[in-house]
Amino acid sequence: MIRIVIAEDMHMLRDSLKFMIESNPEMQVIGLAQNGKEILSICEKESPDLIVMDLKMPEMDGFETTKLIKSKYRSIKIMILSTFDDEESVSKAIRYGADGYITKDSGVQELHQAIKSVYLGLRIFQDKVLENFARRNAELPKDDAVQINISEKEKLVIKLIADGKSYKEIGGILYLSEGTIRNMLYNLLGRFNLNDRIQLVAFAAKNRII
């Protein structure tokens, strides 16, 4: 059973999310919070597995709450559920420790799948979040100072990441193991001094790699 806390300042949406989440028999909502202070209190008492976190909340927003929880409770997973999919919000949430990021127009099945994936330790970002991020960064001028040395297979891996594919799915497409795909990603991040796959997609779009 995945034990979940919902952090959302709108009462009706909190109740709706609880109903949607608990329609999956493997998930249980053990707490409802309308701001960051309430979430911290619940975490101290209940030690949930995962928090479904809104970003815009009174008293303490989702960004600061995510940062505090990750500093105190490393085992608790945090999945952002927001109306915003802009570059600044996504990047800041990742920088503060979010394990996943999807938008509030997601369907029930997509919500369940994202929760399961984040709970299992995967970093999940909705397809359109990655696509919007890449599209906006594609409009930036190319950085000619960066020496780009990248193989066709690495380009394909980045393209599949931008399409929202998981490591397992990419491995299946390229007939490679999931571990090999992860190693390729870590190598690319290190080579270009990037922190995560969203930055990699933005870098690739900016430099016309994909």
Short mmCIF file of C-alpha atoms in Angstrom, two decimals:
data_model
loop_
_atom_site.label_atom_id
_atom_site.label_comp_id
_atom_site.label_asym_id
_atom_site.label_seq_id
_atom_site.Cartn_x
_atom_site.Cartn_y
_atom_site.Cartn_z
CA MET A 1 0.00 0.00 0.00
CA ILE A 2 1.35 3.43 -0.99
CA ARG A 3 0.66 5.89 1.83
CA ILE A 4 0.02 9.37 0.38
CA VAL A 5 -0.47 12.92 1.61
CA ILE A 6 -2.22 15.49 -0.59
CA ALA A 7 -1.01 19.10 -0.33
CA GLU A 8 -3.52 21.42 -2.00
CA ASP A 9 -5.05 24.66 -0.74
CA MET A 10 -8.40 24.26 -2.55
CA HIS A 11 -10.81 22.16 -0.48
CA MET A 12 -12.83 20.77 -3.40
CA LEU A 13 -9.72 19.80 -5.33
CA ARG A 14 -8.23 18.07 -2.28
CA ASP A 15 -11.35 15.94 -1.94
CA SER A 16 -11.44 15.20 -5.67
CA LEU A 17 -7.80 14.14 -5.67
CA LYS A 18 -8.39 11.89 -2.67
CA PHE A 19 -11.25 10.18 -4.48
CA MET A 20 -9.22 9.80 -7.67
CA ILE A 21 -6.14 8.43 -5.91
CA GLU A 22 -8.03 5.98 -3.70
CA SER A 23 -9.87 4.56 -6.71
CA ASN A 24 -6.66 2.54 -6.99
CA PRO A 25 -6.74 -0.17 -4.27
CA GLU A 26 -2.95 0.02 -3.88
CA MET A 27 -3.09 3.64 -2.68
CA GLN A 28 -4.26 5.19 0.57
CA VAL A 29 -4.51 8.91 1.37
CA ILE A 30 -3.42 9.27 5.01
CA GLY A 31 -3.47 13.06 5.22
CA LEU A 32 -4.78 16.26 3.64
CA ALA A 33 -2.97 19.60 3.94
CA GLN A 34 -3.66 23.09 2.66
CA ASN A 35 -0.18 24.56 3.21
CA GLY A 36 3.42 23.61 3.87
CA LYS A 37 3.21 23.86 7.65
CA GLU A 38 0.42 21.31 7.77
CA ILE A 39 2.38 18.95 5.52
CA LEU A 40 5.43 19.09 7.80
CA SER A 41 3.24 18.30 10.79
CA ILE A 42 1.73 15.29 9.01
CA CYS A 43 5.17 14.05 7.97
CA GLU A 44 6.37 14.14 11.57
CA LYS A 45 3.39 12.09 12.76
CA GLU A 46 2.65 9.74 9.88
CA SER A 47 5.85 9.34 7.78
CA PRO A 48 4.08 8.99 4.40
CA ASP A 49 5.61 7.30 1.37
CA LEU A 50 4.74 10.08 -1.04
CA ILE A 51 3.34 13.61 -1.17
CA VAL A 52 1.26 14.93 -4.06
CA MET A 53 2.28 18.58 -3.86
CA ASP A 54 0.72 21.76 -5.24
CA LEU A 55 3.14 24.64 -5.76
CA LYS A 56 0.98 27.68 -5.00
CA MET A 57 -0.14 27.47 -1.37
CA PRO A 58 -0.50 30.05 1.44
CA GLU A 59 1.96 30.42 4.36
CA MET A 60 4.53 28.06 2.84
CA ASP A 61 4.46 27.21 -0.87
CA GLY A 62 5.30 23.92 -2.54
CA PHE A 63 8.84 24.92 -3.46
CA GLU A 64 9.97 25.71 0.10
CA THR A 65 8.01 22.77 1.49
CA THR A 66 9.68 20.39 -0.95
CA LYS A 67 13.11 21.74 0.00
CA LEU A 68 12.42 21.35 3.75
CA ILE A 69 10.96 17.87 3.50
CA LYS A 70 13.84 16.61 1.36
CA SER A 71 16.33 18.01 3.89
CA LYS A 72 14.58 16.25 6.81
CA TYR A 73 12.98 13.14 5.29
CA ARG A 74 14.98 11.84 2.35
CA SER A 75 12.86 8.71 1.98
CA ILE A 76 9.63 10.63 1.31
CA LYS A 77 8.94 11.01 -2.40
CA ILE A 78 7.45 14.25 -3.71
CA MET A 79 5.41 14.51 -6.89
CA ILE A 80 4.44 18.00 -7.99
CA LEU A 81 0.88 18.38 -9.32
CA SER A 82 0.55 21.90 -10.67
CA THR A 83 -1.29 24.05 -13.19
CA PHE A 84 2.08 25.51 -14.22
CA ASP A 85 4.42 23.87 -16.73
CA ASP A 86 6.76 26.80 -17.35
CA GLU A 87 10.53 26.39 -17.35
CA GLU A 88 11.09 28.39 -14.16
CA SER A 89 8.60 26.37 -12.08
CA VAL A 90 9.80 22.99 -13.36
CA SER A 91 13.50 23.82 -12.93
CA LYS A 92 13.01 25.23 -9.44
CA ALA A 93 10.95 22.24 -8.31
CA ILE A 94 13.64 19.85 -9.54
CA ARG A 95 16.39 21.92 -7.94
CA TYR A 96 14.56 21.74 -4.59
CA GLY A 97 14.27 17.95 -4.80
CA ALA A 98 10.98 17.05 -6.51
CA ASP A 99 10.90 13.45 -7.76
CA GLY A 100 8.24 14.04 -10.41
CA TYR A 101 6.18 16.77 -12.06
CA ILE A 102 2.79 16.48 -13.79
CA THR A 103 0.00 18.97 -14.46
CA LYS A 104 -3.51 19.10 -13.00
CA ASP A 105 -5.17 18.27 -16.31
CA SER A 106 -3.77 14.72 -16.09
CA GLY A 107 -6.22 11.83 -16.23
CA VAL A 108 -6.80 9.33 -13.41
CA GLN A 109 -4.70 6.59 -15.02
CA GLU A 110 -1.86 9.00 -15.70
CA LEU A 111 -2.00 10.18 -12.07
CA HIS A 112 -1.90 6.60 -10.77
CA GLN A 113 0.99 5.65 -13.06
CA ALA A 114 2.99 8.72 -12.07
CA ILE A 115 2.48 7.99 -8.36
CA LYS A 116 3.56 4.35 -8.80
CA SER A 117 6.63 5.30 -10.81
CA VAL A 118 7.77 7.97 -8.35
CA TYR A 119 7.15 5.60 -5.43
CA LEU A 120 9.40 3.02 -7.14
CA GLY A 121 12.21 5.56 -7.42
CA LEU A 122 11.80 6.79 -11.00
CA ARG A 123 11.90 10.51 -11.81
CA ILE A 124 8.71 11.19 -13.76
CA PHE A 125 7.96 14.27 -15.85
CA GLN A 126 4.84 14.50 -17.97
CA ASP A 127 5.38 14.41 -21.73
CA LYS A 128 4.06 17.90 -22.33
CA VAL A 129 6.20 19.34 -19.51
CA LEU A 130 9.33 18.10 -21.29
CA GLU A 131 7.98 19.09 -24.71
CA ASN A 132 7.12 22.65 -23.60
CA PHE A 133 10.50 22.98 -21.92
CA ALA A 134 12.29 21.87 -25.09
CA ARG A 135 10.16 24.02 -27.41
CA ARG A 136 10.78 27.20 -25.42
CA ASN A 137 14.52 26.54 -25.22
CA ALA A 138 14.69 25.75 -28.94
CA GLU A 139 14.04 29.45 -29.57
CA LEU A 140 17.25 30.42 -27.76
CA PRO A 141 20.36 31.18 -29.87
CA LYS A 142 22.83 28.34 -30.33
CA ASP A 143 25.79 28.39 -27.94
CA ASP A 144 28.76 28.22 -30.32
CA ALA A 145 31.22 28.14 -27.40
CA VAL A 146 30.13 24.61 -26.46
CA GLN A 147 32.05 21.84 -28.22
CA ILE A 148 29.43 19.21 -28.95
CA ASN A 149 30.67 15.70 -29.55
CA ILE A 150 27.71 13.35 -29.59
CA SER A 151 26.93 10.10 -31.38
CA GLU A 152 23.80 9.33 -33.39
CA LYS A 153 22.73 6.80 -30.77
CA GLU A 154 23.09 9.42 -28.02
CA LYS A 155 21.02 11.84 -30.11
CA LEU A 156 18.31 9.20 -30.39
CA VAL A 157 18.37 8.60 -26.63
CA ILE A 158 17.89 12.34 -26.00
CA LYS A 159 15.06 12.46 -28.56
CA LEU A 160 13.29 9.55 -26.82
CA ILE A 161 13.77 11.24 -23.42
CA ALA A 162 12.21 14.40 -24.85
CA ASP A 163 9.30 12.25 -26.04
CA GLY A 164 8.72 11.21 -22.42
CA LYS A 165 9.94 7.62 -22.74
CA SER A 166 11.16 5.79 -19.64
CA TYR A 167 14.61 4.19 -19.46
CA LYS A 168 13.00 0.77 -19.89
CA GLU A 169 11.05 1.90 -22.96
CA ILE A 170 14.16 3.46 -24.52
CA GLY A 171 16.12 0.27 -23.85
CA GLY A 172 13.39 -1.77 -25.55
CA ILE A 173 13.42 0.49 -28.61
CA LEU A 174 17.22 0.43 -28.93
CA TYR A 175 17.66 -3.22 -27.81
CA LEU A 176 19.81 -2.13 -24.88
CA SER A 177 19.49 -2.79 -21.14
CA GLU A 178 17.89 -0.22 -18.86
CA GLY A 179 21.24 0.07 -17.05
CA THR A 180 23.02 0.90 -20.31
CA ILE A 181 20.53 3.68 -21.04
CA ARG A 182 21.01 5.11 -17.53
CA ASN A 183 24.79 5.03 -17.98
CA MET A 184 24.48 6.84 -21.31
CA LEU A 185 22.35 9.52 -19.68
CA TYR A 186 24.76 10.01 -16.76
CA ASN A 187 27.65 10.24 -19.24
CA LEU A 188 25.83 12.94 -21.23
CA LEU A 189 24.98 14.90 -18.08
CA GLY A 190 28.58 14.81 -16.92
CA ARG A 191 29.99 15.67 -20.35
CA PHE A 192 27.92 18.85 -20.66
CA ASN A 193 27.86 19.73 -16.93
CA LEU A 194 24.07 19.30 -16.61
CA ASN A 195 22.04 18.24 -13.58
CA ASP A 196 19.08 16.28 -14.92
CA ARG A 197 17.29 15.10 -18.04
CA ILE A 198 15.17 18.24 -18.36
CA GLN A 199 18.34 20.33 -18.59
CA LEU A 200 19.66 17.81 -21.13
CA VAL A 201 16.55 18.18 -23.32
CA ALA A 202 16.80 21.99 -23.07
CA PHE A 203 20.51 21.88 -23.94
CA ALA A 204 19.83 19.61 -26.92
CA ALA A 205 17.03 21.84 -28.20
CA LYS A 206 19.10 25.00 -27.77
CA ASN A 207 22.04 23.53 -29.69
CA ARG A 208 19.90 21.93 -32.42
CA ILE A 209 20.87 18.40 -31.41
CA ILE A 210 17.24 17.24 -31.64
#
